């Protein structure tokens, strides 16, 4: 399941509850659009801000709404004991895979992170995707650590941060990692602005924030690259540049939250406080960008 | 209560439970030693790794074991709604103050952090200490933001990170912050290696990791500085240099965990996984350092 386009939906909420019907509608919309998989409770799905009970419920809703589209569930937590419980809940909910980031409060050592994956994979019956996201976890993987972890059972994919924007450098990055991990483990690019470059450089999958709200242009980009039409993939990404620019300025989460509001997929506000949605001026720029890229 | 020496105890635990009797004994020991306050569920108390129920229980135990010594309870969490619940629990447990760090997963803006403190202080009946710890929260306060937040009601102190090791620079840092906050708000130094410099530079309180396991030398240092005997305070800190060196290498939490084991205050392991205690070689260096500084 770790190939093609994996779309990461928001988990819309207010201070007292999750908007379950909006979430289910968003997941169904992604499945209907034909994405290859759905990554619920990723960073964009605000997993880190929810209780175990809330996460169990969201996992159940995601699997129910996704139909035959496989669902990956984020199981990251600061404490290993809690990750194990979340893994059990995700599997009981019918997750086809789990996604695990080494969340940190105290800085983690490489051995501690290896130990986390070793403990969790020992008990898994579904494959796991390593979530390498230093921007939120403040842990930086080395390729050597990826190599050690991918020797564990059940590791199916690595979700890497954005690749270098130079195509040759990107290919160097992907090939270097690929040479150090088993051939059964796929490499997925995130950092949407570098997705076309990553896919063209040989990444197997795009773990996409934007696809959670705008699956169609992301599918077109992914399919072009899968068909070896790199030029079209690059052109489709360049067309989305006004969106990437907003991602760089405000962070992708706040921007897709505003896009989802603009598309009336969710109510406002929909992020967990203390996070705030975009201010009015930035919201206008989001609307302008959407009209500019002609995606509506 | 935000003056003098505030000692931050460990919350010893294994993968299934908190070692409640060891925790209570450690808190009583600190009160008996005569520290001015106890900071339970700080970073050293692993607050970020515990459930709401566990934190409620630890707060109750801390207040009970501290006797007449005032107890400050850490209420940080990624989500504002959870911080509010933890504040309520801490106050119900009898906390004399609460300590709040702006924990982050998604990067926070200054307005979001201000909003967190605004929401939480509105409901508080005890004073709050701002916990400025970029090493664990990955949020960097500006003095301008400290100024805005300290205008809110109930703000009693700011726990700042380590000060510059040059005494003149340290005084400049403390005086600059002091000029931008109300006179009712105290400034507390953390980063134990710079505590003597911070106190000598005019900090009102030392929020101390080491005092959680070795209160006596930390009290001696604090009292010397309070009596304007800067030379003795500096000498006492210099004597602890073998400990500060271990803090720099391994992080203060893992070192005080090993010290607490060495002193038979706690069992091994006592940190929440994925965190691990020190390896055998480092543990020997801890024992050597303790003998070298002659504190046992």
XYZ file of C-alpha atoms in Angstrom:
592
model
C 0.000 0.000 0.000
C 3.015 2.317 0.214
C 2.992 3.574 -3.387
C 1.321 6.329 -5.401
C -0.582 9.089 -3.635
C -1.317 8.928 0.090
C -3.631 11.750 1.189
C -3.506 13.127 4.741
C -6.828 14.629 5.859
C -7.379 17.142 8.638
C -9.169 16.078 11.812
C -11.533 19.038 12.191
C -12.389 19.904 15.789
C -13.383 22.604 18.196
C -12.397 22.880 21.861
C -14.911 20.292 23.002
C -15.281 17.750 20.213
C -14.186 16.368 16.874
C -16.451 17.190 13.926
C -17.014 13.545 13.101
C -19.365 14.027 10.170
C -17.046 16.550 8.461
C -14.123 14.175 8.976
C -15.988 11.206 7.525
C -17.126 13.250 4.522
C -13.530 14.369 3.861
C -12.254 10.796 3.971
C -15.008 9.550 1.643
C -14.221 12.392 -0.755
C -10.579 11.298 -0.900
C -11.529 7.668 -1.506
C -13.969 8.733 -4.243
C -11.226 10.803 -5.891
C -9.140 7.642 -6.213
C -6.143 8.290 -3.945
C -4.068 5.161 -3.315
C -4.203 5.392 0.452
C -5.350 7.668 3.244
C -3.095 8.721 6.123
C -5.421 9.596 8.987
C -4.068 11.100 12.202
C -0.862 12.299 10.597
C 0.593 15.638 11.610
C -2.089 17.266 9.421
C -4.646 15.174 11.297
C -3.412 16.667 14.603
C -2.770 13.275 16.183
C -0.473 14.777 18.796
C -3.282 16.892 20.273
C -5.870 14.143 20.812
C -6.588 11.690 23.618
C -6.371 7.938 23.152
C -10.167 7.685 23.089
C -10.453 10.405 20.439
C -7.787 8.738 18.316
C -9.493 5.362 18.556
C -12.741 6.930 17.361
C -11.078 8.804 14.475
C -9.361 5.602 13.344
C -12.697 3.780 13.291
C -14.366 6.609 11.355
C -11.516 6.756 8.828
C -11.643 3.038 8.069
C -15.436 3.110 7.773
C -15.450 6.137 5.431
C -12.540 4.991 3.255
C -14.328 1.894 1.947
C -11.824 -0.207 0.005
C -9.068 2.427 0.109
C -6.400 1.356 2.619
C -6.015 3.551 5.690
C -2.779 4.216 7.565
C -3.155 5.508 11.148
C -0.653 7.683 13.008
C 0.295 6.111 16.347
C 2.986 8.530 17.565
C 3.135 9.549 21.207
C 5.852 10.703 23.591
C 5.809 7.469 25.560
C 6.420 3.940 24.252
C 3.660 2.455 26.417
C 1.156 4.857 24.842
C 2.385 4.085 21.311
C 1.795 0.391 21.959
C -1.753 1.072 23.102
C -2.420 3.270 20.072
C -1.045 0.570 17.753
C -3.472 -1.915 19.247
C -6.374 0.508 18.848
C -5.449 1.268 15.224
C -5.245 -2.406 14.311
C -8.539 -3.162 16.053
C -10.097 -0.333 14.045
C -9.007 -2.004 10.805
C -5.963 0.061 9.860
C -4.032 -1.384 6.911
C -0.826 0.201 8.233
C 0.461 2.454 11.003
C 2.646 5.559 10.865
C 5.112 6.212 13.659
C 7.096 9.391 14.331
C 9.583 9.540 17.222
C 7.867 12.387 19.043
C 10.186 13.951 21.591
C 10.136 16.174 24.659
C 13.511 15.244 26.088
C 15.930 14.912 23.203
C 16.148 11.284 22.047
C 19.267 9.283 21.223
C 19.495 7.024 18.175
C 19.426 3.959 20.444
C 16.264 5.188 22.152
C 14.536 5.700 18.804
C 15.672 2.277 17.587
C 14.326 0.778 20.814
C 10.957 2.427 20.239
C 10.591 0.883 16.763
C 11.911 -2.471 17.968
C 9.346 -2.647 20.778
C 6.428 -1.530 18.638
C 7.117 -3.676 15.564
C 7.459 -6.804 17.728
C 3.736 -6.640 18.427
C 2.408 -5.451 15.047
C 0.405 -7.477 12.552
C 0.218 -4.659 9.943
C 3.135 -2.854 8.251
C 4.623 0.321 9.683
C 5.784 3.487 7.970
C 8.683 5.333 9.632
C 7.732 8.991 9.929
C 10.876 11.096 9.564
C 9.744 14.654 10.273
C 12.392 16.655 12.144
C 10.294 19.829 11.913
C 7.757 18.464 14.387
C 9.608 15.704 16.248
C 12.949 17.552 16.583
C 14.680 14.233 15.998
C 16.969 13.873 12.981
C 17.371 10.409 11.491
C 20.672 9.376 9.965
C 20.649 6.944 7.039
C 22.499 4.545 9.317
C 19.571 4.590 11.749
C 17.075 4.125 8.904
C 19.157 1.134 7.835
C 19.029 -0.385 11.339
C 15.300 0.188 11.767
C 14.335 -1.122 8.335
C 15.934 -4.452 9.226
C 13.147 -4.910 11.766
C 10.054 -6.887 10.714
C 6.955 -5.037 9.481
C 8.737 -1.928 8.229
C 7.093 -1.081 4.891
C 8.050 2.491 4.074
C 9.899 5.621 5.139
C 8.168 8.989 4.932
C 11.096 11.350 4.360
C 11.100 15.153 4.637
C 11.239 17.315 1.510
C 14.053 16.482 -0.916
C 16.536 19.010 -2.350
C 14.973 21.129 -5.097
C 17.799 20.371 -7.527
C 16.756 17.203 -9.440
C 20.262 15.713 -9.443
C 20.698 16.333 -5.728
C 17.246 14.884 -5.083
C 18.123 11.746 -7.039
C 21.371 11.497 -5.080
C 19.466 11.743 -1.807
C 16.898 9.096 -2.757
C 19.466 6.709 -4.252
C 21.726 7.019 -1.226
C 18.920 6.107 1.175
C 17.668 3.345 -1.147
C 21.108 1.706 -1.169
C 20.978 1.367 2.620
C 17.522 -0.160 3.108
C 15.846 -3.412 2.015
C 14.244 -3.388 -1.448
C 10.888 -4.195 0.168
C 10.809 -0.814 1.918
C 9.437 2.062 -0.169
C 10.504 5.687 0.099
C 7.840 8.386 0.279
C 8.379 12.083 -0.146
C 6.642 14.684 1.966
C 7.098 18.434 1.923
C 4.553 18.956 -0.865
C 6.568 21.624 -2.690
C 9.244 19.044 -3.445
C 6.854 16.173 -4.243
C 7.244 16.263 -8.036
C 11.018 16.440 -7.680
C 10.922 13.568 -5.188
C 8.679 11.368 -7.337
C 10.744 12.158 -10.428
C 13.854 11.243 -8.414
C 12.444 7.790 -7.739
C 10.316 8.101 -4.605
C 7.584 5.458 -4.617
C 4.891 7.481 -2.908
C 3.875 11.036 -2.086
C 2.658 11.454 1.501
C 0.648 14.566 0.773
C -0.868 17.297 2.912
C -2.486 19.123 -0.017
C -4.104 15.908 -1.293
C -6.160 15.863 1.908
C -8.134 18.856 0.614
C -7.328 18.934 -3.133
C -6.839 15.318 -4.203
C -7.363 15.804 -7.944
C -4.367 17.990 -8.874
C -2.174 15.878 -6.586
C -3.387 12.707 -8.322
C -2.674 14.224 -11.734
C 0.864 15.093 -10.632
C 1.455 11.638 -9.127
C 0.088 9.749 -12.151
C 2.205 11.832 -14.536
C 5.357 10.947 -12.643
C 4.321 7.281 -12.370
C 3.941 7.288 -16.195
C 7.481 8.664 -16.492
C 6.106 11.965 -17.779
C 8.392 14.019 -15.567
C 7.831 17.188 -17.516
C 4.093 17.169 -16.872
C 4.632 16.332 -13.185
C 6.992 19.280 -12.855
C 4.606 21.594 -14.709
C 1.693 20.554 -12.477
C 3.806 21.248 -9.383
C 4.921 24.622 -10.739
C 1.283 25.544 -11.290
C 0.725 24.948 -7.558
C 3.550 27.322 -6.599
C 1.168 29.948 -5.073
C 0.046 27.226 -2.640
C 3.612 26.117 -1.888
C 4.523 29.728 -1.156
C 1.706 29.928 1.400
C 2.864 26.620 2.930
C 6.355 28.081 3.351
C 5.020 31.240 5.002
C 2.330 29.852 7.302
C 3.008 26.131 7.603
C 1.006 23.618 5.579
C -1.450 22.788 8.376
C -2.838 26.293 8.760
C -3.099 26.712 4.986
C -4.968 23.445 4.316
C -7.225 24.299 7.244
C -8.089 27.568 5.457
C -8.520 25.765 2.134
C -10.888 23.261 3.743
C -12.906 26.155 5.170
C -12.947 27.900 1.779
C -14.263 24.693 0.215
C -16.891 24.398 2.998
C -15.508 21.003 3.971
C -15.115 22.078 7.610
C -16.317 24.743 9.998
C -14.182 27.534 11.431
C -12.227 27.218 13.685
C -11.171 23.615 13.160
C -7.670 23.386 14.678
C -6.838 22.415 18.283
C -5.957 25.459 20.416
C -3.429 26.924 21.041
C -3.130 26.598 17.245
C -5.038 29.300 15.426
C -6.328 29.464 11.888
C -4.918 32.080 9.520
C -5.727 35.747 10.030
C -8.023 37.492 7.571
C -5.279 38.852 5.288
C -3.622 35.448 4.894
C -7.023 33.876 4.325
C -7.567 36.260 1.405
C -4.231 35.229 -0.042
C -5.332 31.599 0.185
C -8.507 32.406 -1.740
C -6.477 34.333 -4.312
C -4.038 31.465 -4.711
C -6.836 28.957 -5.210
C -8.383 31.129 -7.911
C -4.988 31.727 -9.478
C -4.214 28.029 -9.770
C -7.753 27.401 -11.021
C -8.413 24.308 -8.952
C -11.946 24.892 -7.782
C 6.971 31.601 46.775
C 9.096 32.355 43.716
C 12.403 33.056 45.489
C 15.366 31.081 46.788
C 15.792 27.445 45.827
C 13.068 25.515 44.024
C 13.893 21.802 43.756
C 12.557 19.702 40.885
C 12.226 16.013 41.795
C 12.077 13.084 39.401
C 8.849 11.136 39.002
C 10.257 7.601 39.157
C 8.307 5.062 37.109
C 8.455 1.851 35.169
C 6.418 0.930 32.107
C 3.287 0.158 34.068
C 3.226 2.449 37.074
C 4.672 5.345 39.026
C 6.770 4.427 42.054
C 4.586 6.405 44.419
C 6.414 5.624 47.641
C 9.815 6.525 46.167
C 8.358 9.773 44.837
C 6.814 10.706 48.182
C 10.036 9.913 50.027
C 12.017 12.123 47.616
C 9.633 15.041 48.116
C 9.732 14.698 51.909
C 13.510 14.594 51.770
C 13.561 17.901 49.870
C 11.169 19.532 52.335
C 13.252 18.262 55.250
C 16.389 19.711 53.648
C 14.745 23.136 53.722
C 14.312 24.016 50.050
C 12.074 27.040 49.530
C 9.696 25.311 47.121
C 9.255 22.082 45.213
C 8.563 21.950 41.476
C 6.813 18.647 40.877
C 6.021 17.489 37.345
C 8.598 19.740 35.748
C 10.629 18.476 32.811
C 12.697 16.505 35.332
C 9.428 15.118 36.677
C 8.570 13.824 33.172
C 5.207 15.593 33.112
C 5.013 15.340 29.324
C 4.991 11.531 29.415
C 2.133 11.017 31.891
C -1.632 10.789 31.567
C -3.990 13.270 33.216
C -4.886 10.709 35.876
C -1.234 10.008 36.663
C -0.472 13.708 36.884
C -3.407 14.313 39.219
C -2.162 11.552 41.502
C 1.443 12.835 41.483
C 0.247 16.351 42.325
C -1.691 15.004 45.308
C 1.286 12.963 46.512
C 3.641 15.941 46.151
C 1.450 18.267 48.198
C 0.941 15.626 50.881
C 4.657 14.807 51.165
C 5.860 18.435 51.057
C 4.158 19.436 54.301
C 4.429 23.198 54.697
C 6.829 23.637 51.758
C 4.928 25.173 48.821
C 4.539 22.974 45.752
C 4.424 24.166 42.153
C 2.898 21.733 39.629
C 3.712 21.548 35.915
C 0.550 21.808 33.802
C 2.033 21.885 30.290
C 0.375 19.946 27.481
C 0.164 20.308 23.720
C -3.486 21.332 23.787
C -5.017 24.296 25.608
C -8.070 22.290 26.675
C -5.812 19.756 28.374
C -3.774 22.487 30.090
C -6.986 23.911 31.535
C -7.970 20.508 32.905
C -4.508 19.985 34.395
C -4.633 23.428 36.022
C -7.901 22.499 37.675
C -6.475 19.202 38.906
C -3.333 20.878 40.276
C -5.333 23.472 42.179
C -7.693 20.844 43.556
C -4.628 18.921 44.745
C -3.468 21.941 46.714
C -0.736 23.337 44.489
C 0.568 26.713 45.629
C 1.479 27.588 42.037
C 1.519 26.134 38.531
C 4.275 25.999 35.933
C 3.387 26.279 32.261
C 5.628 25.631 29.259
C 4.317 26.186 25.728
C 4.810 22.606 24.570
C 4.713 22.372 20.800
C 4.261 19.856 18.018
C 3.306 22.236 15.241
C 5.480 25.318 15.582
C 3.672 27.990 17.605
C 3.414 31.705 16.848
C 3.860 34.367 19.533
C 0.144 35.158 19.353
C -0.742 31.511 19.887
C 1.495 31.311 22.960
C 0.079 34.552 24.332
C -3.424 33.160 23.775
C -2.528 30.017 25.732
C -1.401 32.017 28.780
C -4.347 34.399 28.468
C -6.860 31.547 28.471
C -5.237 29.654 31.327
C -4.585 32.598 33.672
C -8.199 33.754 33.304
C -9.301 30.698 35.279
C -6.473 30.423 37.835
C -6.665 31.133 41.545
C -2.942 30.419 42.193
C 0.059 32.165 40.609
C 1.690 30.873 37.443
C 5.347 30.581 36.496
C 6.154 30.960 32.794
C 8.390 28.076 31.779
C 10.791 29.274 29.083
C 12.642 26.143 27.972
C 13.378 26.181 24.229
C 15.377 22.940 24.511
C 12.246 20.912 25.171
C 9.402 23.104 23.864
C 11.176 24.320 20.703
C 9.521 27.674 21.232
C 11.727 30.723 21.752
C 10.300 33.581 23.804
C 11.234 37.150 22.995
C 11.446 39.669 25.841
C 8.587 41.462 24.116
C 6.412 38.370 24.511
C 7.452 37.967 28.152
C 6.444 41.584 28.640
C 3.000 40.975 27.094
C 2.366 37.789 29.081
C 3.507 39.209 32.423
C 0.839 41.904 32.116
C -1.740 39.150 32.545
C -3.080 38.468 36.056
C -1.567 35.667 38.161
C 1.868 35.682 36.535
C 4.368 35.356 39.378
C 7.677 34.338 37.853
C 9.592 33.467 34.705
C 11.797 30.371 34.639
C 14.457 31.378 32.125
C 17.013 29.100 30.426
C 20.681 29.186 31.431
C 22.254 32.659 31.451
C 25.532 33.582 29.691
C 28.568 32.324 31.635
C 30.215 35.752 31.590
C 28.998 37.570 34.749
C 28.640 40.950 33.004
C 26.702 39.417 30.130
C 24.538 37.507 32.597
C 23.750 40.711 34.486
C 22.931 42.408 31.197
C 20.539 39.597 30.285
C 18.750 39.635 33.648
C 18.557 43.449 33.838
C 17.223 43.687 30.307
C 14.408 41.225 31.021
C 13.707 42.827 34.413
C 13.245 46.250 32.793
C 10.453 44.853 30.617
C 8.314 43.041 33.219
C 6.374 44.139 36.333
C 8.373 44.332 39.575
C 6.033 41.736 41.098
C 7.281 39.060 38.700
C 10.462 37.269 39.780
C 13.113 35.858 37.462
C 14.395 32.341 38.032
C 17.450 30.780 36.484
C 17.564 27.212 35.269
C 20.390 25.418 33.512
C 22.094 24.403 36.742
C 25.642 25.045 35.512
C 24.814 28.749 35.220
C 22.807 28.978 38.461
C 25.468 30.722 40.563
C 26.115 33.196 37.770
C 22.384 33.775 37.388
C 21.775 34.266 41.114
C 24.817 36.530 41.390
C 23.464 38.481 38.411
C 20.226 39.166 40.270
C 17.943 36.212 39.590
C 15.485 35.771 42.484
C 15.265 32.012 42.373
C 17.067 28.913 41.099
C 14.754 26.370 39.510
C 17.062 23.453 40.075
C 17.299 19.956 38.640
C 20.225 18.923 40.836
C 18.447 20.082 43.999
C 15.858 17.355 43.355
C 18.491 14.759 44.293
C 21.200 16.780 46.099
C 19.403 19.621 47.881
C 22.141 20.461 50.418
C 24.935 21.741 48.135
C 22.341 23.584 46.059
C 20.956 25.220 49.224
C 24.460 26.232 50.304
C 25.071 27.831 46.925
C 21.716 29.635 46.959
C 22.080 30.927 50.518
C 25.601 32.211 49.783
C 24.339 34.220 46.836
C 21.315 35.464 48.815
C 23.790 36.705 51.484
C 25.680 38.575 48.765
C 28.642 36.218 49.182
C 29.118 35.818 45.463
C 32.572 34.373 45.803
C 31.366 31.429 47.874
C 28.428 30.836 45.534
C 30.812 30.743 42.585
C 33.213 28.431 44.422
C 30.383 26.044 45.347
C 29.262 25.947 41.727
C 32.821 25.368 40.507
C 33.096 22.447 42.900
C 30.082 20.902 41.143
C 31.732 21.202 37.707
C 32.123 17.380 37.295
C 28.323 17.166 37.577
C 27.730 20.065 35.176
C 30.026 18.368 32.666
C 27.909 15.218 32.844
C 24.750 17.333 32.419
C 26.234 18.840 29.258
C 27.132 15.420 27.849
C 24.074 13.344 28.739
C 21.330 15.840 29.581
C 20.465 16.656 33.187
C 17.508 14.234 33.384
C 19.486 11.077 32.676
C 22.256 12.158 35.058
C 19.969 12.940 38.015
C 18.184 9.663 37.331
C 21.553 7.894 37.735
C 22.379 9.938 40.854
C 19.031 9.011 42.389
C 19.754 5.344 41.689
C 23.241 5.668 43.160
C 21.719 7.174 46.307
C 19.121 4.351 46.400
C 16.315 6.895 46.203
C 14.749 5.111 43.218
C 14.835 1.769 41.446
C 16.313 1.160 38.018
C 15.011 1.850 35.419
C 12.975 4.870 36.498
C 12.509 6.909 33.285
C 9.573 6.621 30.848
C 10.532 4.684 27.706
C 11.669 5.409 25.030
C 14.020 7.325 27.372
C 16.770 5.119 28.715
C 18.997 5.507 31.724
C 22.727 5.984 31.267
C 24.859 3.118 30.010
C 27.293 1.443 32.414
C 30.333 3.550 31.467
C 28.496 6.834 31.983
C 27.063 5.511 35.243
C 30.609 4.925 36.493
C 31.498 8.493 35.584
C 28.505 9.679 37.626
C 29.739 7.691 40.644
C 33.248 9.088 40.144
C 31.934 12.640 39.917
C 29.902 12.244 43.105
C 32.938 10.976 44.988
C 35.112 13.701 43.477
C 32.779 16.490 44.617
C 32.462 14.782 48.004
C 28.727 15.260 48.373
C 27.689 11.898 49.749
